[in-house]
Amino acid sequence: MRDARQLIRITALLTALSLGLAACGGDDGEGDSGGDEPKSSASKKADPATWPLTGLPVNGGGSAEQDHPVLVLKLDNTEASAPQLGLSHADLVVEELVEGGITRLAAMYYSDIPGDVGPVRSMRASDIGIVAPVDGAMVTSGGAAQTVERIVDAGIRIFNEGSPGFYRESSRSAPYNLFTDMGKVAKAAEDGKDATPADYLPWGTEGDLPAGKPANTLTADFGSHATNWTFENGSYVNQNSYAADGDEFPADSVLVLRVDVGDAGYTDPAGNPVPETIFEGSGNAFLFHAGKVVEGTWSKDELSSALSLETKDGKLKVPAGRVWIELVPIDAKGGSLTYGK
């Protein structure tokens, strides 16, 4: 018992001494500041979650994880498709060449799932390099047998006519009358996975950008179709969009990548050779943001790799926001890029 009381007295004495030393240390004004002491990991505030297809923060700082994969809708991009539905809800859009020098859109949905979208059209082998980096699923009217086989071999899920949500719009003519309720597709695509897709682009801020050159207008020409953009009121406006009024894609940036194009190995019903965008390797890149253009290069080691961007001075980051990507064929394949002040 006496040993226990002695231990208590010793503990009290040591506590008093430590408090006294702490008080003395505070006299020079440094005792409560922590000086240069590193903070414990428990005191560090976690970085807010951001959406993988926009780089924008999740509202409320919650998780960017959804119950479904990235859904990539193949959208017709001709006058016959007007009005297109659902573009304003897309996180990111990729415009790609198809046969005859016209284009088709790969509209990506993840953070915001709309209702009716379309007209839904067929996929191409070019879509593998677009969809695979985020383990996305295709929402499409189908595709040629060769294309379907390659898409499946790449491990990409396909949702097409006959899947939940798909229907034919009686007021339109085929093949421009296939639509789907994206909410029903998202429900059918739930996979129970916990992983959030990888970032589609190397996200940053406007302050990360090099100075660039003035460029308030640009034209991405694919041969028989050209998409014209004008920088207005802080964003890029597609001057020849087929989207329904008020349903246009709100592009904060336009990223033009010059790509090589090969032959997919078959023809469409009209006898046109089907092109295949080679979305791996490297090429020239042009990032349009805030009325300026920054020139650099893009690279992808393989079709499933994330996109890397660089300038002569180092890595190029894309300001977080909604981005429209133009996969424009190199000059030898009939494509071109022009821009002006």
GROMACS .gro file of C-alpha atoms in nm:
model
  341
    1MET     CA    1   0.000   0.000   0.000
    2ARG     CA    2   0.285   0.238   0.091
    3ASP     CA    3   0.451   0.160  -0.245
    4ALA     CA    4   0.132   0.253  -0.425
    5ARG     CA    5   0.107   0.590  -0.245
    6GLN     CA    6   0.472   0.660  -0.325
    7LEU     CA    7   0.411   0.585  -0.695
    8ILE     CA    8   0.116   0.829  -0.699
    9ARG     CA    9   0.330   1.105  -0.542
   10ILE     CA   10   0.610   1.048  -0.798
   11THR     CA   11   0.359   1.061  -1.088
   12ALA     CA   12   0.208   1.386  -0.957
   13LEU     CA   13   0.556   1.542  -0.921
   14LEU     CA   14   0.651   1.449  -1.278
   15THR     CA   15   0.324   1.593  -1.410
   16ALA     CA   16   0.382   1.923  -1.227
   17LEU     CA   17   0.736   1.946  -1.365
   18SER     CA   18   0.617   1.891  -1.722
   19LEU     CA   19   0.347   2.157  -1.688
   20GLY     CA   20   0.601   2.401  -1.549
   21LEU     CA   21   0.840   2.344  -1.835
   22ALA     CA   22   0.559   2.396  -2.087
   23ALA     CA   23   0.465   2.725  -1.923
   24CYS     CA   24   0.826   2.846  -1.934
   25GLY     CA   25   0.852   2.753  -2.300
   26GLY     CA   26   0.548   2.969  -2.377
   27ASP     CA   27   0.717   3.290  -2.261
   28ASP     CA   28   0.907   3.334  -2.592
   29GLY     CA   29   0.586   3.329  -2.796
   30GLU     CA   30   0.655   2.994  -2.966
   31GLY     CA   31   0.501   2.749  -2.722
   32ASP     CA   32   0.152   2.746  -2.875
   33SER     CA   33   0.246   2.793  -3.242
   34GLY     CA   34   0.388   2.449  -3.299
   35GLY     CA   35   0.682   2.607  -3.485
   36ASP     CA   36   0.771   2.389  -3.783
   37GLU     CA   37   0.647   2.070  -3.623
   38PRO     CA   38   0.471   1.849  -3.881
   39LYS     CA   39   0.101   1.792  -3.828
   40SER     CA   40  -0.015   1.442  -3.754
   41SER     CA   41  -0.191   1.257  -4.033
   42ALA     CA   42  -0.510   1.259  -3.827
   43SER     CA   43  -0.519   1.640  -3.830
   44LYS     CA   44  -0.478   1.673  -4.206
   45LYS     CA   45  -0.796   1.756  -4.394
   46ALA     CA   46  -0.873   1.504  -4.667
   47ASP     CA   47  -0.870   1.635  -5.023
   48PRO     CA   48  -1.225   1.680  -5.157
   49ALA     CA   49  -1.343   1.415  -5.402
   50THR     CA   50  -1.362   1.517  -5.769
   51TRP     CA   51  -1.552   1.372  -6.061
   52PRO     CA   52  -1.325   1.170  -6.295
   53LEU     CA   53  -1.467   1.309  -6.621
   54THR     CA   54  -1.466   1.678  -6.524
   55GLY     CA   55  -1.219   1.718  -6.238
   56LEU     CA   56  -1.486   1.924  -6.057
   57PRO     CA   57  -1.543   1.873  -5.684
   58VAL     CA   58  -1.828   1.655  -5.569
   59ASN     CA   59  -2.095   1.869  -5.402
   60GLY     CA   60  -2.063   1.845  -5.026
   61GLY     CA   61  -1.722   1.679  -5.052
   62GLY     CA   62  -1.877   1.334  -5.080
   63SER     CA   63  -1.761   1.034  -5.278
   64ALA     CA   64  -1.732   1.035  -5.657
   65GLU     CA   65  -1.833   0.670  -5.664
   66GLN     CA   66  -2.153   0.581  -5.849
   67ASP     CA   67  -2.338   0.251  -5.861
   68HIS     CA   68  -2.282   0.229  -6.236
   69PRO     CA   69  -1.983   0.256  -6.471
   70VAL     CA   70  -1.924   0.548  -6.705
   71LEU     CA   71  -2.195   0.522  -6.971
   72VAL     CA   72  -2.081   0.617  -7.321
   73LEU     CA   73  -2.366   0.700  -7.557
   74LYS     CA   74  -2.309   0.684  -7.933
   75LEU     CA   75  -2.502   0.983  -8.062
   76ASP     CA   76  -2.581   1.068  -8.422
   77ASN     CA   77  -2.428   1.399  -8.532
   78THR     CA   78  -2.599   1.485  -8.859
   79GLU     CA   79  -2.884   1.720  -8.941
   80ALA     CA   80  -3.118   1.421  -8.944
   81SER     CA   81  -3.054   1.376  -8.570
   82ALA     CA   82  -3.190   1.718  -8.475
   83PRO     CA   83  -3.288   1.780  -8.209
   84GLN     CA   84  -3.037   1.573  -8.009
   85LEU     CA   85  -3.146   1.507  -7.653
   86GLY     CA   86  -2.935   1.484  -7.337
   87LEU     CA   87  -2.610   1.655  -7.437
   88SER     CA   88  -2.632   1.916  -7.161
   89HIS     CA   89  -2.607   1.641  -6.898
   90ALA     CA   90  -2.289   1.481  -7.037
   91ASP     CA   91  -1.969   1.516  -6.837
   92LEU     CA   92  -1.747   1.497  -7.145
   93VAL     CA   93  -1.797   1.451  -7.521
   94VAL     CA   94  -1.564   1.303  -7.783
   95GLU     CA   95  -1.627   1.374  -8.153
   96GLU     CA   96  -1.489   1.109  -8.386
   97LEU     CA   97  -1.474   1.041  -8.759
   98VAL     CA   98  -1.701   0.784  -8.922
   99GLU     CA   99  -1.743   0.685  -9.287
  100GLY     CA  100  -1.805   0.952  -9.548
  101GLY     CA  101  -1.618   1.224  -9.358
  102ILE     CA  102  -1.902   1.284  -9.112
  103THR     CA  103  -1.882   1.246  -8.735
  104ARG     CA  104  -2.047   1.072  -8.445
  105LEU     CA  105  -2.039   1.168  -8.077
  106ALA     CA  106  -1.936   0.961  -7.778
  107ALA     CA  107  -2.117   1.139  -7.495
  108MET     CA  108  -2.002   1.027  -7.150
  109TYR     CA  109  -2.234   1.021  -6.849
  110TYR     CA  110  -2.130   0.958  -6.492
  111SER     CA  111  -2.196   1.240  -6.243
  112ASP     CA  112  -2.535   1.334  -6.391
  113ILE     CA  113  -2.769   1.076  -6.545
  114PRO     CA  114  -3.049   1.225  -6.759
  115GLY     CA  115  -3.371   1.069  -6.879
  116ASP     CA  116  -3.427   1.048  -7.255
  117VAL     CA  117  -3.116   1.067  -7.477
  118GLY     CA  118  -3.056   1.014  -7.847
  119PRO     CA  119  -3.078   0.948  -8.134
  120VAL     CA  120  -2.870   0.642  -8.045
  121ARG     CA  121  -2.646   0.512  -8.324
  122SER     CA  122  -2.393   0.234  -8.381
  123MET     CA  123  -2.045   0.200  -8.235
  124ARG     CA  124  -1.707   0.171  -8.407
  125ALA     CA  125  -1.379   0.000  -8.318
  126SER     CA  126  -1.245   0.354  -8.265
  127ASP     CA  127  -1.454   0.359  -7.945
  128ILE     CA  128  -1.224   0.113  -7.770
  129GLY     CA  129  -0.957   0.378  -7.718
  130ILE     CA  130  -1.222   0.625  -7.601
  131VAL     CA  131  -1.407   0.399  -7.357
  132ALA     CA  132  -1.145   0.158  -7.221
  133PRO     CA  133  -0.943   0.409  -7.010
  134VAL     CA  134  -1.238   0.447  -6.768
  135ASP     CA  135  -1.378   0.093  -6.797
  136GLY     CA  136  -1.691   0.243  -6.946
  137ALA     CA  137  -1.995   0.069  -7.095
  138MET     CA  138  -2.128   0.136  -7.445
  139VAL     CA  139  -2.485   0.259  -7.502
  140THR     CA  140  -2.545   0.200  -7.872
  141SER     CA  141  -2.774   0.072  -8.146
  142GLY     CA  142  -2.525  -0.209  -8.212
  143GLY     CA  143  -2.249  -0.243  -8.466
  144ALA     CA  144  -2.094  -0.452  -8.740
  145ALA     CA  145  -2.008  -0.808  -8.638
  146GLN     CA  146  -1.634  -0.732  -8.649
  147THR     CA  147  -1.683  -0.427  -8.428
  148VAL     CA  148  -1.897  -0.607  -8.172
  149GLU     CA  149  -1.640  -0.885  -8.145
  150ARG     CA  150  -1.355  -0.641  -8.086
  151ILE     CA  151  -1.554  -0.437  -7.832
  152VAL     CA  152  -1.642  -0.752  -7.638
  153ASP     CA  153  -1.282  -0.879  -7.657
  154ALA     CA  154  -1.173  -0.547  -7.504
  155GLY     CA  155  -1.391  -0.626  -7.200
  156ILE     CA  156  -1.642  -0.348  -7.269
  157ARG     CA  157  -2.007  -0.407  -7.179
  158ILE     CA  158  -2.269  -0.320  -7.442
  159PHE     CA  159  -2.625  -0.195  -7.388
  160ASN     CA  160  -2.831  -0.176  -7.706
  161GLU     CA  161  -3.183  -0.211  -7.840
  162GLY     CA  162  -3.359  -0.472  -7.631
  163SER     CA  163  -3.181  -0.357  -7.314
  164PRO     CA  164  -3.380  -0.169  -7.048
  165GLY     CA  165  -3.475   0.185  -7.146
  166PHE     CA  166  -3.453   0.159  -7.526
  167TYR     CA  167  -3.748   0.258  -7.742
  168ARG     CA  168  -3.839   0.385  -8.089
  169GLU     CA  169  -3.972   0.741  -8.116
  170SER     CA  170  -4.276   0.731  -8.346
  171SER     CA  171  -4.240   1.093  -8.460
  172ARG     CA  172  -3.900   1.028  -8.620
  173SER     CA  173  -3.784   0.807  -8.904
  174ALA     CA  174  -3.537   0.518  -8.876
  175PRO     CA  175  -3.249   0.497  -8.806
  176TYR     CA  176  -3.278   0.832  -8.624
  177ASN     CA  177  -3.566   0.724  -8.400
  178LEU     CA  178  -3.385   0.506  -8.145
  179PHE     CA  179  -3.372   0.663  -7.798
  180THR     CA  180  -3.317   0.539  -7.446
  181ASP     CA  181  -3.393   0.641  -7.090
  182MET     CA  182  -3.042   0.670  -6.949
  183GLY     CA  183  -3.168   0.628  -6.593
  184LYS     CA  184  -3.294   0.279  -6.678
  185VAL     CA  185  -2.964   0.196  -6.851
  186ALA     CA  186  -2.771   0.311  -6.543
  187LYS     CA  187  -2.985   0.088  -6.322
  188ALA     CA  188  -2.926  -0.210  -6.550
  189ALA     CA  189  -2.551  -0.135  -6.555
  190GLU     CA  190  -2.504  -0.141  -6.177
  191ASP     CA  191  -2.204  -0.361  -6.112
  192GLY     CA  192  -2.153  -0.349  -5.734
  193LYS     CA  193  -1.796  -0.228  -5.774
  194ASP     CA  194  -1.649   0.014  -5.518
  195ALA     CA  195  -1.382   0.163  -5.745
  196THR     CA  196  -1.418   0.511  -5.893
  197PRO     CA  197  -1.302   0.539  -6.257
  198ALA     CA  198  -0.961   0.689  -6.324
  199ASP     CA  199  -0.943   1.056  -6.421
  200TYR     CA  200  -1.006   1.085  -6.795
  201LEU     CA  201  -0.776   1.386  -6.834
  202PRO     CA  202  -0.485   1.528  -6.630
  203TRP     CA  203  -0.692   1.782  -6.436
  204GLY     CA  204  -0.561   2.112  -6.304
  205THR     CA  205  -0.662   2.477  -6.284
  206GLU     CA  206  -0.656   2.772  -6.519
  207GLY     CA  207  -0.352   2.896  -6.329
  208ASP     CA  208  -0.160   2.586  -6.437
  209LEU     CA  209  -0.181   2.682  -6.805
  210PRO     CA  210   0.105   2.842  -6.999
  211ALA     CA  211   0.030   3.182  -7.152
  212GLY     CA  212  -0.093   3.050  -7.488
  213LYS     CA  213  -0.207   3.252  -7.789
  214PRO     CA  214  -0.537   3.437  -7.848
  215ALA     CA  215  -0.793   3.208  -8.011
  216ASN     CA  216  -1.160   3.297  -7.980
  217THR     CA  217  -1.271   3.083  -8.275
  218LEU     CA  218  -1.178   2.740  -8.402
  219THR     CA  219  -1.294   2.495  -8.666
  220ALA     CA  220  -1.235   2.120  -8.643
  221ASP     CA  221  -1.280   1.984  -8.998
  222PHE     CA  222  -1.331   1.611  -9.051
  223GLY     CA  223  -1.376   1.617  -9.429
  224SER     CA  224  -1.750   1.633  -9.492
  225HIS     CA  225  -1.835   1.789  -9.156
  226ALA     CA  226  -1.675   2.073  -8.964
  227THR     CA  227  -1.754   2.175  -8.607
  228ASN     CA  228  -1.722   2.548  -8.543
  229TRP     CA  229  -1.664   2.693  -8.195
  230THR     CA  230  -1.671   3.049  -8.064
  231PHE     CA  231  -1.564   3.163  -7.719
  232GLU     CA  232  -1.853   3.360  -7.572
  233ASN     CA  233  -1.925   3.471  -7.215
  234GLY     CA  234  -1.669   3.240  -7.059
  235SER     CA  235  -1.743   2.917  -7.248
  236TYR     CA  236  -1.724   2.766  -7.597
  237VAL     CA  237  -2.039   2.766  -7.809
  238ASN     CA  238  -2.085   2.509  -8.085
  239GLN     CA  239  -2.209   2.719  -8.377
  240ASN     CA  240  -2.350   2.424  -8.572
  241SER     CA  241  -2.482   2.205  -8.293
  242TYR     CA  242  -2.781   1.978  -8.353
  243ALA     CA  243  -2.877   1.978  -7.985
  244ALA     CA  244  -3.222   2.084  -7.873
  245ASP     CA  245  -3.246   2.447  -7.762
  246GLY     CA  246  -3.122   2.472  -7.405
  247ASP     CA  247  -2.977   2.120  -7.421
  248GLU     CA  248  -2.638   2.210  -7.572
  249PHE     CA  249  -2.315   2.085  -7.418
  250PRO     CA  250  -2.160   2.362  -7.200
  251ALA     CA  251  -1.794   2.339  -7.303
  252ASP     CA  252  -1.547   2.506  -7.067
  253SER     CA  253  -1.262   2.383  -7.289
  254VAL     CA  254  -1.217   2.227  -7.632
  255LEU     CA  255  -0.928   1.983  -7.668
  256VAL     CA  256  -0.825   1.905  -8.026
  257LEU     CA  257  -0.608   1.597  -8.078
  258ARG     CA  258  -0.462   1.526  -8.420
  259VAL     CA  259  -0.488   1.152  -8.481
  260ASP     CA  260  -0.397   0.902  -8.748
  261VAL     CA  261  -0.679   0.707  -8.912
  262GLY     CA  262  -0.669   0.352  -9.045
  263ASP     CA  263  -0.912   0.124  -9.225
  264ALA     CA  264  -1.149  -0.080  -9.007
  265GLY     CA  265  -1.154  -0.351  -9.274
  266TYR     CA  266  -1.515  -0.335  -9.390
  267THR     CA  267  -1.764  -0.100  -9.562
  268ASP     CA  268  -2.095   0.047  -9.453
  269PRO     CA  269  -2.423  -0.043  -9.633
  270ALA     CA  270  -2.361   0.240  -9.880
  271GLY     CA  271  -2.021   0.096  -9.971
  272ASN     CA  272  -1.810   0.357  -9.788
  273PRO     CA  273  -1.491   0.228  -9.625
  274VAL     CA  274  -1.523   0.249  -9.247
  275PRO     CA  275  -1.234   0.445  -9.091
  276GLU     CA  276  -1.077   0.361  -8.757
  277THR     CA  277  -0.924   0.633  -8.542
  278ILE     CA  278  -0.592   0.519  -8.398
  279PHE     CA  279  -0.628   0.650  -8.044
  280GLU     CA  280  -0.292   0.535  -7.914
  281GLY     CA  281   0.062   0.648  -7.979
  282SER     CA  282   0.112   1.024  -7.992
  283GLY     CA  283   0.032   1.339  -8.185
  284ASN     CA  284  -0.019   1.713  -8.168
  285ALA     CA  285  -0.260   1.860  -7.913
  286PHE     CA  286  -0.433   2.199  -7.894
  287LEU     CA  287  -0.609   2.302  -7.573
  288PHE     CA  288  -0.856   2.589  -7.613
  289HIS     CA  289  -0.954   2.758  -7.288
  290ALA     CA  290  -1.060   3.111  -7.191
  291GLY     CA  291  -1.016   3.242  -7.545
  292LYS     CA  292  -0.660   3.117  -7.582
  293VAL     CA  293  -0.489   2.809  -7.724
  294VAL     CA  294  -0.199   2.616  -7.575
  295GLU     CA  295  -0.013   2.387  -7.815
  296GLY     CA  296   0.149   2.063  -7.708
  297THR     CA  297   0.144   1.688  -7.767
  298TRP     CA  298  -0.070   1.397  -7.653
  299SER     CA  299   0.030   1.036  -7.592
  300LYS     CA  300  -0.131   0.704  -7.498
  301ASP     CA  301   0.083   0.393  -7.460
  302GLU     CA  302  -0.206   0.167  -7.558
  303LEU     CA  303  -0.581   0.190  -7.620
  304SER     CA  304  -0.668   0.141  -7.254
  305SER     CA  305  -0.410   0.393  -7.127
  306ALA     CA  306  -0.498   0.732  -6.979
  307LEU     CA  307  -0.431   1.035  -7.195
  308SER     CA  308  -0.110   1.227  -7.123
  309LEU     CA  309  -0.055   1.587  -7.236
  310GLU     CA  310   0.270   1.782  -7.252
  311THR     CA  311   0.417   2.108  -7.374
  312LYS     CA  312   0.784   2.174  -7.441
  313ASP     CA  313   0.808   2.296  -7.080
  314GLY     CA  314   0.648   1.995  -6.911
  315LYS     CA  315   0.312   1.837  -6.829
  316LEU     CA  316  -0.003   2.007  -6.953
  317LYS     CA  317  -0.305   2.004  -6.723
  318VAL     CA  318  -0.662   2.072  -6.832
  319PRO     CA  319  -0.861   2.317  -6.615
  320ALA     CA  320  -1.136   2.125  -6.437
  321GLY     CA  321  -1.468   2.159  -6.616
  322ARG     CA  322  -1.670   2.023  -6.907
  323VAL     CA  323  -1.450   1.934  -7.204
  324TRP     CA  324  -1.532   1.853  -7.568
  325ILE     CA  325  -1.257   1.649  -7.736
  326GLU     CA  326  -1.213   1.663  -8.114
  327LEU     CA  327  -1.027   1.363  -8.262
  328VAL     CA  328  -0.932   1.533  -8.589
  329PRO     CA  329  -0.753   1.327  -8.859
  330ILE     CA  330  -0.407   1.445  -8.958
  331ASP     CA  331  -0.389   1.650  -9.278
  332ALA     CA  332  -0.307   1.351  -9.497
  333LYS     CA  333  -0.645   1.197  -9.401
  334GLY     CA  334  -0.856   1.498  -9.493
  335GLY     CA  335  -0.888   1.664  -9.153
  336SER     CA  336  -0.776   2.009  -9.049
  337LEU     CA  337  -0.778   2.256  -8.760
  338THR     CA  338  -0.798   2.633  -8.802
  339TYR     CA  339  -0.834   2.899  -8.536
  340GLY     CA  340  -0.828   3.276  -8.512
  341LYS     CA  341  -0.839   3.570  -8.277
   0.00000   0.00000   0.00000
